[in-house]
Amino acid sequence: MKELILILDFGGQYTHLIARRMRELKVYSEIEDPAISTERLKEYGQKYNLRGLILSGGPSSVYSGNAVEYNKEVFNLTIPILGICYGHQLIAYVFGGKVSHAGKEEYGIGRLKVRRPVGIFQDVEPEETIWISHADIVEELPKDFEVLGETRNCPIAAFRHTAMPIYGVQFHPEVEHTRPGMKILGNFAYLICGCSPSLETGDFVEQAVREIREQARGSKAIVALSGGIDSSTAAVLASRALGKSLTAVFVDHGFMREGEGVTVKRTFEGLGLNVIAVNAEKVFLEKLKGVRDPEQKRKVVGEGFIRVLEDAAKSVGAEYLIQGTIYPDRIESGETKHSSVIKTHHNVGGIPSAVAFKGIIEPLKDLYKDEVRYVARELGLPESIVKRHVFPGPGAVVRIMGEITPEKQAIWRRVDRIVQEELEKEIFYYDLWMAFPVLLETRSTGVRGDARAFGYTVAIRAVESKDTMTANFSQLPYHFLERLSTRITNEVPEVTRVVYDITNKPPATMEWE
Ligand code: XMP
């Protein structure tokens, strides 16, 4: 029987990274609601060789009124358990320990001192870099538990039961910044749960093509194509599945990179797709008039997109919409039951519920960005698309702060062109997840010639990331930043000041809105 590790999702931002790490360890896992019925738990036991349980992190406190409900039976399964962050606190709480609000909260990189290199800590160095994010801590261990590791502000950063295979870690082994993260998760899966690496990844392309065909059931479909890696990959996959029954629709909402429409149309027609380009700039500018709230702006774009796509679908007689939504888009839009909404990705939560499509097909919905790049290469997409920086669906709408006006839109475009031109000359372009200007609402005083100037402030954001969920600001060379600032202030006189954003994610997100 297939081995399974069940992950209970208490609403953490990183729950799906746990599943992803299991996939990398070649161990099959599924994510479930902690309030899973006993009946369903039994079904898992019948269908799989249920080897272990991971309790994820989450935003609540175990003792608060809003604590996530869970089925208490999960603690009677007599299989290994690993609690992460909230899961770690929950284990302590359930077994009679004490959890309290930490005097000092910890967010970001920390140092772990391994007190006992056993169990999940086997072969882990005595001192290690870890990624930790918490407000509560386990203050007292339950009876029969022992401490395995500590951090500066968290004396019980890891523990285990002395007789049963139950472990807890306050930090996040699934996050890339935890250096021994894969070792710890591997120890849990292989040593503690006894799993063997055997997951058959299968042929994603073949399976996705089959599924798209099944879902579209012989009808025509359109695919929303922005020219970014996700929608491009979805478009080529869908074209393999549906051939000429597919039309790719490029919606130019007026907030894309310059010249995007022409390049996208040429590239994808060259790949044999039917492509329609719709210029909807005026419509979007009108709809965005007076809208200031970032979430509202995203929703306006989402809604506007769908309406344009519906019209395009009607014109070609298509009934299905195919989109390049990927896993992190869904997580951050708060799709899982207990996680909080960070922002509404326009292609997920921004979509109005009443859409005139028979169905929406999202072939990449379980993939992370680097997995999409892998699939894109397998499909033979050009490297210029595979390696291209990510660009968000709403484009400059979330990079121009506050209300959008034609004046701000034009300034942003000119600044962005300079930033992209300069970046493309640099080899470090490929180390960056993306880099872009943000037009702020803050005006500041400058001097031009001998006169006072009072103009816009532009922030440059450049980040490095592997999986979207965390990111570091890039330590770009000063001479490069200086070149940007000189060109921007010389060539775009409306801008009097350029600043560089030095915030990591978290606490900031990559985009400013
Ligand atoms: P944040 O700002 O959430 O960005 O840290 C993570 C990644 O997601 C992109 N992003 C979006 N992509 N629709 C998209 O297609 C959206 O609404 C959206 N919002 C953010 C962002 O550019 C970054 O790569």
XYZ file of C-alpha atoms and ligand atoms in Angstrom:
537
model
C 0.000 0.000 0.000
C 1.148 3.536 -0.720
C 2.745 5.280 2.268
C 1.173 8.550 3.354
C 2.015 11.372 5.711
C -1.061 13.414 6.520
C -0.621 17.149 7.057
C -3.243 18.950 9.115
C -3.574 22.568 8.054
C -4.014 24.951 10.959
C -3.864 27.904 8.582
C -0.144 28.639 8.359
C 1.234 30.521 5.361
C 3.738 27.714 4.875
C 1.547 24.621 5.164
C 1.850 23.916 1.502
C 5.580 24.248 1.622
C 5.499 21.251 3.990
C 3.666 19.231 1.337
C 6.079 20.454 -1.241
C 9.098 19.403 0.850
C 7.524 15.957 1.277
C 7.236 15.796 -2.513
C 10.950 16.654 -2.741
C 11.654 13.849 -0.244
C 9.582 11.561 -2.491
C 7.039 10.847 0.210
C 3.360 11.126 -0.627
C 1.387 13.539 1.546
C -2.058 15.047 1.643
C -3.332 18.154 3.369
C -6.479 17.932 5.451
C -8.638 20.077 7.667
C -7.775 19.435 11.348
C -11.495 18.926 12.001
C -11.387 15.880 9.679
C -14.089 13.358 10.617
C -13.089 10.108 12.327
C -14.742 8.330 9.410
C -12.461 10.044 6.903
C -9.413 9.333 9.067
C -10.372 5.657 8.971
C -10.696 5.829 5.185
C -7.149 7.175 4.950
C -6.032 4.254 7.105
C -7.729 1.783 4.749
C -6.575 3.352 1.507
C -2.988 4.121 2.529
C -0.248 2.978 4.809
C -0.679 6.002 7.086
C 2.829 6.550 8.428
C 2.743 9.890 10.201
C 1.049 13.146 10.928
C 2.343 16.712 10.644
C 0.504 19.512 12.431
C 1.166 22.781 10.621
C 1.680 26.300 11.873
C -1.206 28.738 12.079
C -2.132 32.274 13.077
C -4.152 31.466 16.251
C -3.234 30.854 19.893
C -4.010 27.442 21.350
C -5.749 29.021 24.324
C -7.659 31.750 22.457
C -11.360 31.674 21.639
C -10.541 31.465 17.931
C -8.317 28.378 18.263
C -8.780 26.106 15.261
C -11.078 23.153 15.885
C -9.526 19.738 15.442
C -10.539 16.111 15.812
C -9.037 14.869 19.099
C -8.877 11.366 17.638
C -5.759 12.372 15.720
C -3.782 12.035 18.944
C -4.990 8.432 19.399
C -3.721 7.130 16.071
C -0.466 5.816 17.586
C 1.529 7.032 14.599
C 4.448 9.507 14.717
C 3.510 13.168 15.015
C 5.536 16.271 14.191
C 4.147 19.634 15.297
C 5.468 22.780 13.603
C 5.027 26.213 15.262
C 1.304 26.217 16.185
C 1.393 22.406 15.906
C 4.305 22.329 18.381
C 2.331 24.472 20.828
C -0.787 22.365 20.343
C 1.052 19.158 21.241
C 2.431 20.785 24.411
C -1.014 22.075 25.312
C -2.832 18.785 24.654
C -0.323 16.797 26.734
C -0.636 19.170 29.696
C 2.250 21.610 29.187
C 1.969 25.379 29.321
C 1.841 27.714 26.325
C 2.025 31.448 26.850
C 2.530 34.699 25.040
C 6.274 35.181 24.623
C 7.718 38.310 26.206
C 9.670 38.787 22.999
C 8.273 37.783 19.644
C 10.690 36.338 17.086
C 10.381 36.816 13.330
C 12.958 35.827 10.763
C 16.366 34.259 10.917
C 17.395 32.786 14.284
C 20.050 30.491 15.726
C 19.125 27.048 16.989
C 21.225 25.365 19.656
C 20.708 21.623 19.460
C 20.674 20.239 22.998
C 20.122 16.585 21.976
C 21.108 15.483 18.423
C 18.607 12.629 18.366
C 15.467 11.675 16.414
C 14.576 14.486 14.014
C 17.879 16.200 14.963
C 20.097 13.254 14.064
C 23.149 14.525 12.140
C 22.094 18.153 12.617
C 24.975 20.507 13.575
C 25.112 21.711 17.227
C 24.333 25.254 16.118
C 22.264 26.037 13.073
C 20.469 28.819 11.196
C 16.719 28.494 11.326
C 13.676 30.521 10.324
C 11.283 31.271 13.136
C 8.103 33.321 13.390
C 6.004 33.279 16.523
C 4.287 35.261 19.252
C 3.466 32.362 21.632
C 5.931 29.863 23.044
C 5.858 26.609 24.964
C 6.764 27.745 28.472
C 6.563 24.434 30.338
C 6.951 20.957 28.888
C 4.316 18.328 29.583
C 5.328 15.319 31.683
C 7.495 12.744 29.818
C 8.747 15.280 27.255
C 12.337 16.505 26.848
C 13.883 19.559 25.222
C 15.870 18.958 22.020
C 16.800 22.518 21.113
C 16.582 26.190 22.060
C 16.854 29.665 20.540
C 17.680 32.946 22.255
C 14.064 33.862 23.031
C 12.628 30.370 23.076
C 14.148 27.891 25.550
C 11.855 25.099 24.310
C 12.323 25.503 20.555
C 12.160 21.732 19.961
C 11.021 18.775 22.038
C 10.112 15.111 21.934
C 8.166 12.636 23.981
C 10.554 10.313 25.766
C 8.610 7.132 24.916
C 6.392 7.912 21.921
C 7.431 9.205 18.462
C 6.035 12.687 19.047
C 8.116 15.758 18.123
C 7.619 19.486 18.068
C 9.597 22.391 16.613
C 8.795 26.040 17.186
C 10.678 27.081 14.027
C 9.823 26.267 10.403
C 11.887 23.431 8.877
C 9.875 23.742 5.634
C 11.101 27.293 4.954
C 14.196 27.479 2.815
C 16.102 29.696 5.252
C 16.152 26.901 7.837
C 19.471 25.411 6.775
C 18.922 21.900 8.174
C 15.185 21.980 7.236
C 15.270 19.133 4.715
C 17.438 17.068 7.043
C 14.906 17.487 9.878
C 11.884 16.705 7.684
C 13.763 13.800 6.100
C 14.631 12.424 9.541
C 10.975 12.620 10.491
C 9.738 10.962 7.295
C 12.424 8.279 6.945
C 13.734 7.579 10.457
C 10.708 8.269 12.630
C 7.835 7.357 10.297
C 9.808 4.689 8.421
C 8.801 5.928 4.961
C 10.950 5.102 1.978
C 11.457 7.567 -0.843
C 9.239 6.263 -3.597
C 6.874 8.885 -4.876
C 6.208 8.476 -8.565
C 6.109 11.976 -9.940
C 4.775 10.671 -13.235
C 4.724 12.782 -16.342
C 3.133 16.057 -15.395
C 2.743 17.275 -18.968
C 0.971 14.155 -20.150
C -1.334 14.085 -17.162
C -2.164 17.805 -17.372
C -2.938 17.525 -21.097
C -5.242 14.587 -20.377
C -7.004 16.474 -17.588
C -7.525 19.626 -19.653
C -9.106 17.506 -22.385
C -11.377 15.776 -19.882
C -12.415 19.041 -18.248
C -13.145 20.868 -21.520
C -15.215 17.931 -22.806
C -14.870 18.731 -26.503
C -15.849 22.401 -26.097
C -13.849 25.424 -27.177
C -11.793 27.328 -24.608
C -9.869 30.525 -24.231
C -6.707 30.946 -22.202
C -5.860 34.230 -20.494
C -2.339 34.985 -21.706
C -0.223 37.744 -20.172
C 3.168 36.695 -21.514
C 4.430 35.824 -18.027
C 5.788 32.382 -17.294
C 2.605 31.022 -15.661
C 0.062 31.990 -18.272
C 2.498 31.161 -21.085
C 2.986 27.655 -19.702
C -0.754 27.197 -19.201
C -1.355 28.394 -22.764
C 1.107 25.977 -24.348
C -0.156 23.062 -22.215
C -3.733 23.913 -23.187
C -2.781 24.211 -26.823
C -1.307 20.682 -26.679
C -4.600 19.487 -25.231
C -7.054 21.391 -27.378
C -5.210 22.417 -30.553
C -7.208 24.870 -32.634
C -10.185 24.700 -30.218
C -8.127 27.029 -28.056
C -7.766 30.791 -28.417
C -5.234 32.712 -26.348
C -6.481 36.145 -25.279
C -4.016 38.851 -24.345
C -5.786 41.608 -22.404
C -3.846 44.850 -22.447
C -5.194 46.698 -19.418
C -2.668 49.475 -19.922
C -0.514 48.527 -16.939
C 1.864 46.048 -18.524
C 5.522 46.425 -19.415
C 5.997 48.565 -22.507
C 5.587 46.851 -25.867
C 4.284 43.692 -24.219
C 1.256 43.158 -26.487
C 3.245 43.065 -29.717
C 5.889 40.685 -28.324
C 3.336 38.302 -26.831
C 1.250 38.112 -29.995
C 4.302 37.461 -32.160
C 5.795 34.845 -29.826
C 2.664 32.771 -29.401
C 1.501 32.953 -32.988
C 4.976 31.683 -33.756
C 4.258 28.726 -31.471
C 1.127 27.937 -33.491
C -1.551 29.370 -31.178
C -4.581 31.454 -32.165
C -4.029 34.778 -30.388
C -6.406 37.725 -29.906
C -5.035 40.935 -28.358
C -7.632 43.202 -26.767
C -6.747 46.797 -25.940
C -8.883 47.662 -22.912
C -6.782 50.454 -21.447
C -9.527 53.098 -21.523
C -12.051 50.781 -19.860
C -9.654 49.958 -17.011
C -8.634 53.589 -16.449
C -12.302 54.495 -16.205
C -13.112 51.664 -13.782
C -10.139 52.538 -11.583
C -11.070 56.216 -11.289
C -11.405 57.184 -7.631
C -10.404 53.729 -6.320
C -7.677 53.972 -3.667
C -7.879 50.818 -1.592
C -5.311 48.200 -2.762
C -7.668 45.252 -2.331
C -10.405 47.125 -4.169
C -7.989 47.961 -6.987
C -7.132 44.268 -7.351
C -10.807 43.357 -7.406
C -11.589 45.972 -10.059
C -8.816 44.556 -12.246
C -9.996 40.975 -11.613
C -13.568 41.836 -12.498
C -12.573 43.908 -15.542
C -10.396 41.065 -16.788
C -13.185 38.558 -16.573
C -15.606 40.814 -18.423
C -13.141 41.335 -21.293
C -12.439 37.598 -21.367
C -16.163 36.811 -21.445
C -16.604 39.046 -24.495
C -13.611 37.435 -26.193
C -15.009 33.989 -25.393
C -18.358 34.920 -26.903
C -16.696 36.111 -30.089
C -15.001 32.732 -30.628
C -17.749 30.533 -29.122
C -15.622 29.318 -26.182
C -17.206 27.919 -23.020
C -14.173 27.322 -20.805
C -11.544 29.633 -19.384
C -8.023 28.369 -18.772
C -5.786 30.291 -16.361
C -2.191 30.050 -15.165
C -2.988 30.293 -11.446
C -0.219 28.652 -9.411
C -0.113 27.386 -5.865
C 1.191 30.454 -4.014
C -1.487 32.662 -5.664
C -4.118 30.508 -4.005
C -2.462 30.427 -0.607
C -1.955 34.176 -0.354
C -5.511 34.805 -1.494
C -6.629 32.914 1.599
C -8.005 29.915 -0.246
C -7.283 27.418 2.489
C -9.798 27.425 5.264
C -7.814 28.753 8.212
C -5.200 30.944 6.568
C -5.546 34.697 6.502
C -5.813 36.723 3.312
C -2.536 38.489 2.596
C -3.674 39.926 -0.703
C -6.212 39.046 -3.328
C -4.378 37.827 -6.383
C -6.476 39.153 -9.218
C -6.652 35.764 -10.882
C -7.981 34.063 -7.733
C -9.999 36.041 -5.200
C -10.448 38.947 -7.596
C -12.654 36.883 -9.859
C -16.334 37.633 -9.420
C -18.360 34.591 -8.482
C -20.874 34.892 -11.322
C -18.844 34.266 -14.451
C -20.270 33.342 -17.788
C -18.043 30.303 -18.243
C -19.054 26.697 -17.917
C -15.870 26.150 -15.970
C -12.435 27.529 -15.132
C -9.509 25.185 -15.717
C -6.256 25.777 -13.809
C -3.698 23.163 -14.856
C -0.847 24.673 -12.765
C -2.793 25.185 -9.577
C -0.651 22.839 -7.450
C 2.749 23.957 -8.732
C 5.327 26.382 -7.398
C 7.110 28.813 -9.674
C 10.292 26.788 -10.105
C 8.196 23.738 -10.969
C 6.357 25.817 -13.583
C 9.731 26.817 -15.059
C 10.643 23.157 -15.237
C 7.407 22.313 -17.086
C 7.877 25.325 -19.384
C 11.283 24.035 -20.444
C 9.853 20.584 -21.006
C 7.243 22.163 -23.290
C 9.985 23.880 -25.251
C 9.069 27.465 -24.353
C 11.835 29.930 -25.294
C 14.375 30.776 -22.548
C 13.398 34.446 -22.890
C 10.037 33.487 -21.343
C 11.310 30.822 -18.934
C 13.886 33.127 -17.349
C 11.880 36.285 -17.520
C 11.103 38.147 -14.328
C 7.721 37.570 -12.797
C 5.151 40.275 -13.454
C 1.903 40.407 -11.474
C -1.424 40.164 -13.311
C -2.633 43.605 -12.178
C 0.723 45.037 -13.290
C 1.381 48.661 -12.465
C -2.026 48.975 -10.811
C -0.338 47.619 -7.656
C 2.899 49.501 -8.334
C 1.320 52.963 -8.505
C 0.279 53.810 -4.968
C -3.165 55.222 -4.298
C -5.509 56.350 -7.025
C -4.481 55.624 -10.604
C -4.459 58.609 -12.934
C -3.315 58.791 -16.576
C -0.494 61.115 -15.425
C 0.824 58.635 -12.834
C 0.422 55.768 -15.302
C 2.538 57.599 -17.899
C 5.253 58.479 -15.355
C 5.421 54.902 -14.074
C 5.803 53.560 -17.611
C 8.712 55.839 -18.407
C 10.453 54.956 -15.146
C 9.828 51.240 -15.586
C 11.287 51.305 -19.078
C 14.526 52.766 -17.688
C 14.658 50.189 -14.883
C 14.057 47.266 -17.259
C 16.574 48.580 -19.823
C 19.290 48.895 -17.200
C 18.505 45.536 -15.634
C 18.583 43.626 -18.876
C 22.205 44.686 -19.372
C 23.242 43.088 -16.098
C 24.162 39.476 -15.459
C 22.510 39.664 -12.015
C 19.158 39.980 -13.845
C 18.950 36.182 -13.573
C 19.560 36.144 -9.803
C 16.546 38.339 -9.203
C 12.959 37.209 -8.812
C 11.951 40.621 -10.080
C 12.891 44.297 -9.885
C 10.609 47.230 -10.550
C 9.772 50.809 -9.649
C 6.918 51.829 -7.375
C 5.451 55.288 -7.796
C 4.676 56.684 -4.352
C 2.112 59.215 -3.292
C 4.716 61.018 -1.212
C 6.063 64.123 -2.910
C 9.404 65.514 -1.957
C 11.438 68.645 -2.496
C 14.268 68.723 -4.984
C 16.340 71.245 -6.828
C 16.557 71.538 -10.593
C 18.877 74.095 -12.089
C 18.534 76.859 -9.551
C 14.876 76.327 -8.863
C 12.903 74.394 -6.307
C 11.146 71.293 -7.605
C 8.449 69.356 -5.813
C 7.981 65.991 -7.444
C 7.194 62.317 -7.146
C 9.186 59.768 -5.179
C 10.003 56.441 -6.794
C 10.963 53.384 -4.757
C 12.994 50.658 -6.418
C 12.161 47.137 -5.273
C 14.437 44.222 -6.210
C 13.992 40.828 -4.569
C 15.452 37.345 -4.602
C 13.231 34.377 -3.871
C 12.928 30.659 -4.541
C 9.330 29.881 -3.773
C 7.455 33.215 -3.445
C 6.617 32.619 0.181
C 9.755 34.331 1.475
C 12.090 36.787 -0.224
C 15.149 38.905 0.488
C 15.784 42.363 -0.887
C 18.667 42.113 -3.289
C 21.981 43.735 -2.323
C 22.333 45.422 -5.700
C 25.613 47.272 -6.324
C 25.494 50.948 -5.365
C 26.851 52.014 -8.732
C 23.891 50.293 -10.411
C 21.408 51.978 -8.063
C 23.104 55.304 -8.705
C 22.802 54.811 -12.447
C 19.097 54.104 -12.067
C 18.518 57.143 -9.907
C 20.490 59.429 -12.231
C 18.684 58.250 -15.345
C 15.252 58.372 -13.730
C 15.603 61.891 -12.331
C 17.193 63.177 -15.549
C 14.807 61.565 -17.985
C 11.604 61.818 -15.955
C 11.613 65.329 -14.496
C 8.371 64.724 -12.567
C 10.440 62.508 -10.225
C 12.636 64.298 -7.677
C 13.703 61.388 -5.497
C 14.554 57.690 -5.844
C 14.769 55.411 -2.795
C 15.677 51.730 -2.432
C 13.458 49.280 -0.540
C 15.508 47.175 1.919
C 12.715 45.090 3.447
C 12.550 41.313 3.297
C 9.378 39.223 2.959
C 8.066 38.798 5.570
C 7.356 41.256 7.048
C 6.861 43.072 3.716
C 5.341 41.441 0.657
C 7.210 41.748 -2.632
C 4.709 44.115 -4.194
C 3.862 47.290 -2.341
C 0.105 46.785 -2.526
P 3.705 39.349 -2.980
O 3.576 40.820 -3.217
O 2.415 38.705 -2.599
O 4.084 38.735 -4.391
O 4.832 39.007 -2.042
C 4.437 37.402 -4.601
C 4.507 37.177 -6.092
O 3.169 37.194 -6.635
C 3.039 38.210 -7.607
N 1.688 38.777 -7.479
C 0.668 38.525 -8.325
N 0.606 37.773 -9.442
N -1.682 38.334 -9.697
C -0.570 37.708 -10.141
O -0.636 37.052 -11.183
C -1.695 39.105 -8.590
O -2.718 39.672 -8.235
C -0.448 39.202 -7.871
N -0.082 39.857 -6.726
C 1.238 39.572 -6.508
C 4.144 39.195 -7.291
O 4.497 39.950 -8.425
C 5.251 38.269 -6.822
O 5.937 37.694 -7.890
